[in-house]
Amino acid sequence: MSSLLPLKPAAASVRDRALTPLLVGLDDDDADEVLSALSSATARRLLAAVYDDPRPASELADALDTTLQTVGYHVERLVDAELIEPVTTWVSAQGREMAVYGPTRSAVVLFAGAERTESKLSSGLRTLVTGVGVTLVGSVAVQALWTARRPQVRYAAPAPTAPVPEPSVAEFVASFLAGPGALVFLVGVVLAVLVSLGTVWTQRRV
């Protein structure tokens, strides 16, 4: 077993882990913890180092030319601030397990005086798409129910025995537009647009 040591499995990259960026406004509730954890130049260099290459505390100490105790202190604070986390484990030649630290987010962005426009628009767009999708399903269901309950034509003579062909796409669309399904869909889309605009407006005022 000792011949297999040390064991150093490769840590997944930021892209492979599908991380998302962290946006921290200076007036956010968690801004103090993030800024406090990054107040030291050593902490900032440590964070940059794990973005370049995830590694254990001992290698971070060598890379930063500082003591293992100093690295351990900053690692603990960065973990508490949820800026880094253990991403894998190495085993040294002596058989000792070492946590390998990597970033928790694809990027850390501190900002002041800017609005999270992308996040708000994304939220509004998700609301709109969800609303339109639900409306489409509901309108088709209403159209199908209305079609099924329409009065059927009764023949004085025996009804033809030939099978009734399925309606084509064009016939279904024409029936949908002429029936209540189109009205339900139109009303639903209008409501979805209003709700999505209301969502964006509410977030702008927060």
XYZ file of N, CA and C in Angstrom:
618
model
N 0.828 -1.208 0.000
C 0.000 0.000 0.000
C 0.859 1.254 0.000
N 2.003 1.228 0.753
C 2.836 2.422 0.849
C 3.408 2.816 -0.500
N 3.538 1.841 -1.419
C 4.081 2.163 -2.733
C 3.119 2.986 -3.563
N 1.839 3.001 -3.169
C 0.840 3.763 -3.904
C 0.763 5.219 -3.456
N 1.455 5.542 -2.374
C 1.383 6.897 -1.838
C 2.516 7.733 -2.428
N 2.360 9.050 -2.535
C 1.127 9.785 -2.187
C 0.046 9.667 -3.265
N -1.198 9.841 -2.851
C -2.325 9.835 -3.771
C -2.798 11.266 -3.975
N -2.820 11.701 -5.239
C -3.223 13.074 -5.539
C -4.227 13.086 -6.687
N -5.494 12.713 -6.415
C -6.503 12.768 -7.484
C -6.731 14.200 -7.936
N -6.906 14.367 -9.231
C -7.102 15.711 -9.783
C -8.450 16.265 -9.341
N -8.457 17.531 -8.978
C -9.704 18.198 -8.599
C -10.405 18.697 -9.848
N -11.735 18.638 -9.831
C -12.520 19.123 -10.970
C -12.303 20.625 -11.133
N -12.277 21.067 -12.382
C -12.081 22.489 -12.658
C -13.358 23.273 -12.355
N -13.231 24.585 -12.349
C -14.386 25.439 -12.112
C -15.468 25.180 -13.151
N -15.065 25.012 -14.414
C -16.044 24.767 -15.482
C -16.721 23.415 -15.306
N -15.938 22.398 -14.948
C -16.507 21.062 -14.782
C -17.492 21.014 -13.615
N -17.292 21.837 -12.607
C -18.178 21.846 -11.450
C -19.404 22.723 -11.672
N -19.492 23.368 -12.819
C -20.660 24.191 -13.176
C -20.982 25.210 -12.078
N -19.959 25.945 -11.658
C -20.158 26.943 -10.606
C -20.771 28.215 -11.188
N -21.421 28.973 -10.323
C -22.015 30.243 -10.706
C -21.283 31.385 -10.013
N -21.325 32.589 -10.574
C -20.628 33.717 -9.931
C -21.345 34.188 -8.668
N -20.576 34.765 -7.770
C -21.113 35.355 -6.546
C -21.099 36.867 -6.697
N -22.286 37.492 -6.657
C -22.405 38.941 -6.730
C -22.697 39.472 -5.330
N -21.813 40.290 -4.825
C -21.952 40.816 -3.464
C -22.015 42.333 -3.527
N -23.170 42.894 -3.241
C -23.285 44.341 -3.131
C -22.758 44.821 -1.786
N -22.184 45.994 -1.760
C -21.596 46.491 -0.520
C -22.631 46.707 0.571
N -23.917 46.776 0.190
C -24.967 46.935 1.191
C -25.703 45.628 1.471
N -25.177 44.504 0.966
C -25.789 43.206 1.233
C -25.516 42.761 2.661
N -26.351 41.864 3.153
C -26.187 41.377 4.525
C -24.892 40.593 4.714
N -24.469 39.855 3.666
C -23.271 39.029 3.795
C -22.004 39.737 3.330
N -22.105 41.021 3.009
C -20.933 41.750 2.520
C -19.859 41.862 3.597
N -20.258 42.081 4.854
C -19.273 42.238 5.927
C -18.407 40.995 6.077
N -19.034 39.825 6.026
C -18.269 38.586 6.198
C -17.306 38.364 5.041
N -17.770 38.631 3.819
C -16.909 38.452 2.647
C -15.754 39.442 2.676
N -16.063 40.702 2.956
C -15.009 41.725 2.982
C -14.024 41.470 4.113
N -14.533 40.995 5.251
C -13.638 40.700 6.369
C -12.698 39.552 6.029
N -13.237 38.518 5.370
C -12.401 37.372 5.005
C -11.345 37.750 3.979
N -11.634 38.763 3.149
C -10.711 39.177 2.094
C -9.933 40.444 2.455
N -10.006 40.863 3.706
C -9.345 42.114 4.091
C -7.827 42.003 4.055
N -7.308 40.785 4.199
C -5.857 40.582 4.186
C -5.373 40.287 2.779
N -4.213 40.837 2.436
C -3.612 40.548 1.127
C -3.296 39.063 0.996
N -2.915 38.426 2.085
C -2.627 36.993 2.058
C -3.884 36.203 1.710
N -5.030 36.597 2.274
C -6.288 35.910 1.979
C -6.660 36.068 0.509
N -6.441 37.250 -0.025
C -6.774 37.483 -1.435
C -5.853 36.672 -2.350
N -4.570 36.605 -2.004
C -3.643 35.792 -2.792
C -3.988 34.322 -2.680
N -4.427 33.900 -1.502
C -4.818 32.503 -1.310
C -6.030 32.152 -2.172
N -7.016 33.052 -2.185
C -8.210 32.813 -3.002
C -7.846 32.736 -4.485
N -6.974 33.640 -4.928
C -6.546 33.615 -6.324
C -5.789 32.329 -6.632
N -5.026 31.828 -5.666
C -4.235 30.618 -5.884
C -5.119 29.392 -6.080
N -6.201 29.268 -5.307
C -7.066 28.090 -5.462
C -7.893 28.182 -6.740
N -8.114 29.398 -7.257
C -8.743 29.517 -8.569
C -7.802 29.005 -9.658
N -6.507 29.288 -9.502
C -5.519 28.819 -10.483
C -5.366 27.304 -10.415
N -5.306 26.779 -9.189
C -5.058 25.338 -9.027
C -5.460 24.928 -7.611
N -6.540 24.179 -7.436
C -6.907 23.712 -6.087
C -5.761 22.914 -5.467
N -5.510 23.146 -4.193
C -4.386 22.486 -3.525
C -4.604 22.491 -2.023
N -3.878 21.657 -1.270
C -4.019 21.613 0.186
C -3.305 22.779 0.848
N -3.524 22.910 2.145
C -2.964 24.045 2.879
C -1.441 24.058 2.821
N -0.819 22.881 2.862
C 0.645 22.846 2.863
C 1.216 23.410 1.567
N 0.618 23.067 0.433
C 1.108 23.598 -0.839
C 0.757 25.075 -0.999
N -0.371 25.491 -0.421
C -0.703 26.914 -0.447
C 0.316 27.716 0.342
N 0.780 27.157 1.460
C 1.795 27.842 2.259
C 3.090 28.000 1.452
N 3.467 26.956 0.716
C 4.676 27.056 -0.106
C 4.486 28.065 -1.237
N 3.326 28.053 -1.863
C 3.078 28.951 -2.994
C 3.051 30.407 -2.555
N 2.546 30.660 -1.353
C 2.429 32.032 -0.861
C 3.639 32.447 -0.029
N 4.576 31.511 0.190
C 5.777 31.787 0.980
C 5.402 32.305 2.368
N 4.531 31.550 3.027
C 4.116 31.915 4.377
C 3.998 30.640 5.199
N 3.602 30.779 6.445
C 3.557 29.619 7.334
C 2.246 28.849 7.171
N 2.287 27.583 7.539
C 1.091 26.747 7.476
C 0.026 27.258 8.445
N 0.464 27.810 9.572
C -0.479 28.359 10.541
C -1.238 29.543 9.957
N -0.545 30.412 9.241
C -1.199 31.569 8.618
C -2.196 31.117 7.556
N -1.789 30.162 6.739
C -2.700 29.645 5.715
C -3.910 29.004 6.349
N -3.715 28.228 7.421
C -4.838 27.588 8.103
C -5.838 28.595 8.626
N -5.338 29.723 9.147
C -6.218 30.780 9.661
C -7.086 31.362 8.538
N -6.454 31.696 7.421
C -7.199 32.310 6.320
C -8.117 31.291 5.628
N -7.687 30.054 5.527
C -8.540 29.016 4.946
C -9.825 28.889 5.753
N -9.704 28.880 7.063
C -10.885 28.760 7.917
C -11.848 29.932 7.701
N -11.313 31.140 7.596
C -12.170 32.307 7.392
C -12.817 32.300 6.006
N -12.068 31.876 5.001
C -12.631 31.823 3.653
C -13.683 30.723 3.534
N -13.493 29.638 4.240
C -14.512 28.581 4.262
C -15.775 29.084 4.959
N -15.607 29.787 6.079
C -16.762 30.339 6.789
C -17.528 31.335 5.923
N -16.810 32.081 5.095
C -17.453 33.043 4.196
C -17.984 32.378 2.927
N -17.825 31.061 2.820
C -18.300 30.273 1.679
C -17.666 30.735 0.367
N -16.377 31.064 0.446
C -15.621 31.441 -0.750
C -14.783 30.284 -1.272
N -14.367 29.384 -0.380
C -13.651 28.176 -0.789
C -14.236 26.997 -0.032
N -13.915 25.786 -0.491
C -14.413 24.569 0.139
C -13.506 23.406 -0.250
N -13.491 22.334 0.554
C -12.742 21.134 0.143
C -13.382 20.517 -1.095
N -12.574 20.265 -2.128
C -13.107 19.705 -3.373
C -12.646 18.274 -3.609
N -11.577 17.856 -2.918
C -11.131 16.467 -2.972
C -10.174 16.251 -1.806
N -9.647 15.049 -1.710
C -8.726 14.711 -0.616
C -7.487 14.039 -1.184
N -6.336 14.495 -0.737
C -5.071 13.855 -1.082
C -4.577 13.056 0.117
N -3.748 12.070 -0.173
C -3.102 11.288 0.882
C -1.601 11.436 0.712
N -0.940 11.886 1.777
C 0.498 12.131 1.712
C 1.268 10.812 1.713
N 2.570 10.910 1.520
C 3.425 9.723 1.528
C 3.411 9.033 2.885
N 3.090 9.780 3.937
C 2.998 9.215 5.275
C 1.609 8.655 5.576
N 0.701 8.722 4.591
C -0.647 8.195 4.797
C -1.600 9.179 5.447
N -1.244 10.447 5.519
C -2.106 11.448 6.153
C -3.010 12.092 5.107
N -4.304 12.167 5.414
C -5.263 12.783 4.500
C -5.175 14.300 4.575
N -5.254 14.942 3.418
C -5.186 16.404 3.339
C -6.333 16.902 2.471
N -7.089 17.844 3.004
C -8.181 18.449 2.223
C -7.596 19.367 1.159
N -8.116 19.251 -0.057
C -7.702 20.109 -1.168
C -8.785 21.156 -1.374
N -8.398 22.419 -1.315
C -9.374 23.505 -1.349
C -9.492 24.104 -2.748
N -10.736 24.382 -3.118
C -11.029 25.044 -4.381
C -12.122 26.080 -4.175
N -12.392 26.900 -5.175
C -13.407 27.951 -5.027
C -14.821 27.374 -5.014
N -15.731 28.097 -4.379
C -17.144 27.699 -4.359
C -17.923 28.349 -5.492
N -17.369 29.406 -6.088
C -18.053 30.119 -7.169
C -17.110 30.310 -8.344
N -17.701 30.519 -9.522
C -16.877 30.733 -10.709
C -16.157 32.075 -10.664
N -16.697 33.029 -9.922
C -16.073 34.343 -9.766
C -16.695 35.021 -8.554
N -15.973 35.957 -7.981
C -16.476 36.772 -6.867
C -16.456 38.221 -7.320
N -17.632 38.853 -7.331
C -17.761 40.221 -7.824
C -18.336 41.086 -6.723
N -17.582 42.100 -6.319
C -18.054 43.097 -5.356
C -18.462 44.343 -6.125
N -19.632 44.893 -5.813
C -20.078 46.066 -6.550
C -20.808 47.028 -5.620
N -20.860 48.279 -6.069
C -21.588 49.317 -5.341
C -22.266 50.220 -6.352
N -23.523 50.573 -6.065
C -24.235 51.505 -6.913
C -24.746 50.918 -8.199
N -24.628 49.635 -8.386
C -25.121 48.981 -9.596
C -26.278 48.067 -9.247
N -27.168 47.876 -10.199
C -28.311 47.011 -9.983
C -28.062 45.679 -10.657
N -28.646 44.628 -10.094
C -28.484 43.299 -10.663
C -29.510 43.105 -11.765
N -29.300 43.855 -12.839
C -30.276 43.859 -13.931
C -30.442 42.478 -14.528
N -29.336 41.779 -14.729
C -29.414 40.467 -15.366
C -30.246 39.514 -14.528
N -30.032 39.530 -13.211
C -30.787 38.640 -12.343
C -32.271 38.968 -12.374
N -32.605 40.264 -12.371
C -34.002 40.658 -12.385
C -34.666 40.285 -13.700
N -33.979 40.547 -14.805
C -34.543 40.199 -16.099
C -34.696 38.691 -16.243
N -33.725 37.942 -15.728
C -33.819 36.489 -15.798
C -35.010 35.991 -15.012
N -35.232 36.570 -13.824
C -36.377 36.170 -13.021
C -37.688 36.494 -13.723
N -37.765 37.684 -14.317
C -38.976 38.057 -15.037
C -39.204 37.182 -16.254
N -38.104 36.841 -16.956
C -38.230 35.992 -18.143
C -38.689 34.594 -17.760
N -38.145 34.052 -16.662
C -38.582 32.733 -16.205
C -40.065 32.740 -15.865
N -40.522 33.810 -15.205
C -41.935 33.913 -14.868
C -42.791 33.965 -16.125
N -42.337 34.727 -17.127
C -43.095 34.850 -18.375
C -43.167 33.511 -19.110
N -42.025 32.843 -19.249
C -42.001 31.567 -19.970
C -42.864 30.531 -19.262
N -42.773 30.484 -17.933
C -43.598 29.535 -17.176
C -45.074 29.841 -17.353
N -45.422 31.122 -17.284
C -46.825 31.508 -17.435
C -47.374 31.178 -18.806
N -46.581 31.436 -19.854
C -47.026 31.131 -21.216
C -47.184 29.623 -21.405
N -46.254 28.851 -20.840
C -46.345 27.404 -20.960
C -47.586 26.842 -20.293
N -47.854 27.319 -19.074
C -49.054 26.868 -18.359
C -50.312 27.302 -19.106
N -50.295 28.511 -19.638
C -51.453 29.013 -20.382
C -51.706 28.183 -21.636
N -50.637 27.819 -22.339
C -50.795 27.014 -23.547
C -51.424 25.661 -23.232
N -50.937 25.013 -22.186
C -51.499 23.717 -21.800
C -52.960 23.864 -21.398
N -53.258 24.903 -20.610
C -54.631 25.119 -20.180
C -55.574 25.427 -21.332
N -55.105 26.236 -22.288
C -55.972 26.597 -23.418
C -56.251 25.391 -24.311
N -55.251 24.531 -24.511
C -55.478 23.313 -25.301
C -56.467 22.399 -24.597
N -56.355 22.299 -23.257
C -57.294 21.470 -22.505
C -58.717 22.018 -22.623
N -58.873 23.351 -22.528
C -60.192 23.966 -22.681
C -60.756 23.708 -24.069
N -59.900 23.837 -25.084
C -60.350 23.603 -26.460
C -60.792 22.155 -26.650
N -60.022 21.209 -26.094
C -60.374 19.798 -26.230
C -61.696 19.496 -25.529
N -61.894 20.073 -24.333
C -63.146 19.857 -23.599
C -64.328 20.462 -24.346
N -64.119 21.648 -24.902
C -65.202 22.314 -25.656
C -65.570 21.522 -26.902
N -64.550 21.004 -27.580
C -64.792 20.203 -28.785
C -65.550 18.922 -28.448
N -65.169 18.295 -27.338
C -65.824 17.043 -26.961
C -67.289 17.255 -26.589
N -67.638 18.427 -26.081
C -69.008 18.685 -25.635
C -69.862 19.394 -26.681
N -69.308 19.634 -27.853
C -70.107 20.269 -28.907
C -71.197 19.311 -29.365
N -72.359 19.842 -29.711
C -73.445 18.966 -30.198
C -72.997 18.232 -31.445
N -73.275 16.951 -31.478
C -72.910 16.120 -32.622
C -74.033 16.125 -33.662
N -73.659 16.081 -34.919
C -74.639 16.019 -36.015
C -75.224 14.616 -36.067
N -76.549 14.527 -36.035
C -77.225 13.230 -36.092
C -77.788 13.013 -37.487
N -77.585 11.849 -38.013
C -78.024 11.506 -39.358
C -79.344 10.755 -39.292
N -80.252 11.087 -40.241
C -81.493 10.325 -40.328
C -81.209 8.930 -40.843
N -80.301 8.847 -41.798
C -79.901 7.552 -42.326
C -78.775 7.007 -41.471
N -78.488 5.729 -41.602
C -77.373 5.168 -40.827
C -76.071 5.925 -41.115
N -75.313 6.159 -40.069
C -74.055 6.887 -40.208
C -73.082 6.095 -41.051
N -72.240 6.735 -41.807
C -71.257 6.021 -42.630
C -70.323 5.182 -41.767
N -69.980 4.043 -42.282
C -69.137 3.119 -41.514
C -67.650 3.384 -41.697
N -67.306 4.220 -42.650
C -65.887 4.508 -42.889
C -65.308 5.245 -41.686
N -64.107 4.940 -41.281
C -63.498 5.629 -40.132
C -63.312 7.114 -40.401
N -63.543 7.895 -39.371
C -63.386 9.350 -39.491
C -61.913 9.688 -39.406
N -61.364 10.378 -40.387
C -59.925 10.689 -40.357
C -59.595 11.677 -39.242
N -58.393 11.548 -38.697
C -57.931 12.477 -37.677
C -57.750 13.865 -38.293
N -58.115 14.905 -37.553
C -57.950 16.259 -38.094
C -56.469 16.582 -38.305
N -56.211 17.299 -39.369
C -54.839 17.700 -39.655
C -54.424 18.832 -38.716
N -53.132 19.165 -38.762
C -52.618 20.253 -37.919
C -53.304 21.566 -38.283
N -53.482 21.797 -39.569
C -54.120 23.035 -40.011
C -55.557 23.108 -39.516
N -56.269 21.974 -39.568
C -57.655 21.952 -39.085
C -57.723 22.184 -37.579
N -56.756 21.598 -36.846
C -56.747 21.795 -35.394
C -56.480 23.251 -35.042
N -55.518 23.858 -35.757
C -55.202 25.264 -35.493
C -56.396 26.147 -35.816
N -57.068 25.873 -36.942
C -58.237 26.672 -37.305
C -59.334 26.525 -36.262
N -59.536 25.285 -35.782
C -60.546 25.061 -34.750
C -60.156 25.747 -33.440
N -58.853 25.724 -33.136
C -58.361 26.357 -31.909
C -58.588 27.863 -31.948
N -58.283 28.473 -33.100
C -58.441 29.918 -33.227
C -59.908 30.332 -33.207
N -60.786 29.445 -33.696
C -62.211 29.780 -33.730
C -62.911 29.441 -32.431
N -62.277 28.661 -31.589
C -62.908 28.231 -30.347
C -62.449 29.032 -29.145
N -62.828 28.584 -27.950
C -62.474 29.314 -26.723
C -61.013 29.171 -26.331
N -60.303 28.184 -26.906
C -58.903 28.006 -26.546
C -58.048 29.223 -26.833
N -58.310 29.865 -27.998
C -57.522 31.048 -28.358
C -57.753 32.184 -27.376
N -59.006 32.359 -26.927
C -59.303 33.420 -25.971
C -58.620 33.159 -24.634
N -58.663 31.897 -24.179
C -57.999 31.550 -22.919
C -56.491 31.790 -23.035
N -55.901 31.418 -24.168
C -54.466 31.603 -24.364
C -54.101 33.080 -24.365
N -54.902 33.902 -25.063
C -54.624 35.336 -25.132
C -54.694 35.979 -23.756
N -55.741 35.647 -23.011
C -55.877 36.213 -21.658
C -54.726 35.749 -20.767
N -54.358 34.469 -20.883
C -53.260 33.944 -20.071
C -51.937 34.612 -20.374
N -51.663 34.859 -21.658
C -50.410 35.524 -22.035
C -50.365 36.945 -21.474
N -51.475 37.655 -21.571
C -51.522 39.016 -21.030
C -51.250 39.006 -19.528
N -51.882 38.067 -18.814
C -51.660 37.966 -17.373
C -50.205 37.600 -17.060
N -49.621 36.687 -17.851
C -48.229 36.292 -17.621
C -47.290 37.472 -17.816
N -47.553 38.282 -18.847
C -46.729 39.470 -19.091
C -46.846 40.451 -17.927
N -48.064 40.653 -17.451
C -48.266 41.580 -16.333
C -47.577 41.088 -15.069
N -47.675 39.770 -14.814
C -47.036 39.216 -13.616
C -45.517 39.320 -13.711
N -44.948 39.028 -14.888
C -43.496 39.114 -15.047
C -43.004 40.551 -14.904
N -43.748 41.497 -15.470
C -43.378 42.908 -15.303
C -43.482 43.325 -13.845
N -44.493 42.813 -13.169
C -44.636 43.112 -11.748
C -43.498 42.534 -10.927
N -43.027 41.339 -11.326
C -41.901 40.729 -10.623
C -40.640 41.569 -10.757
N -40.355 42.016 -11.991
C -39.169 42.853 -12.220
C -39.291 44.179 -11.481
N -40.477 44.773 -11.517
C -40.678 46.057 -10.843
C -40.509 45.924 -9.334
N -41.034 44.838 -8.771
C -40.900 44.611 -7.323
C -39.452 44.452 -6.933
N -38.664 43.691 -7.721
C -37.262 43.501 -7.413
C -36.464 44.794 -7.556
N -36.867 45.642 -8.457
C -36.178 46.932 -8.602
C -36.363 47.812 -7.390
N -37.477 47.636 -6.676
C -37.746 48.474 -5.517
C -37.174 47.920 -4.237
N -36.682 46.649 -4.296
C -36.099 46.051 -3.088
C -34.712 46.614 -2.849
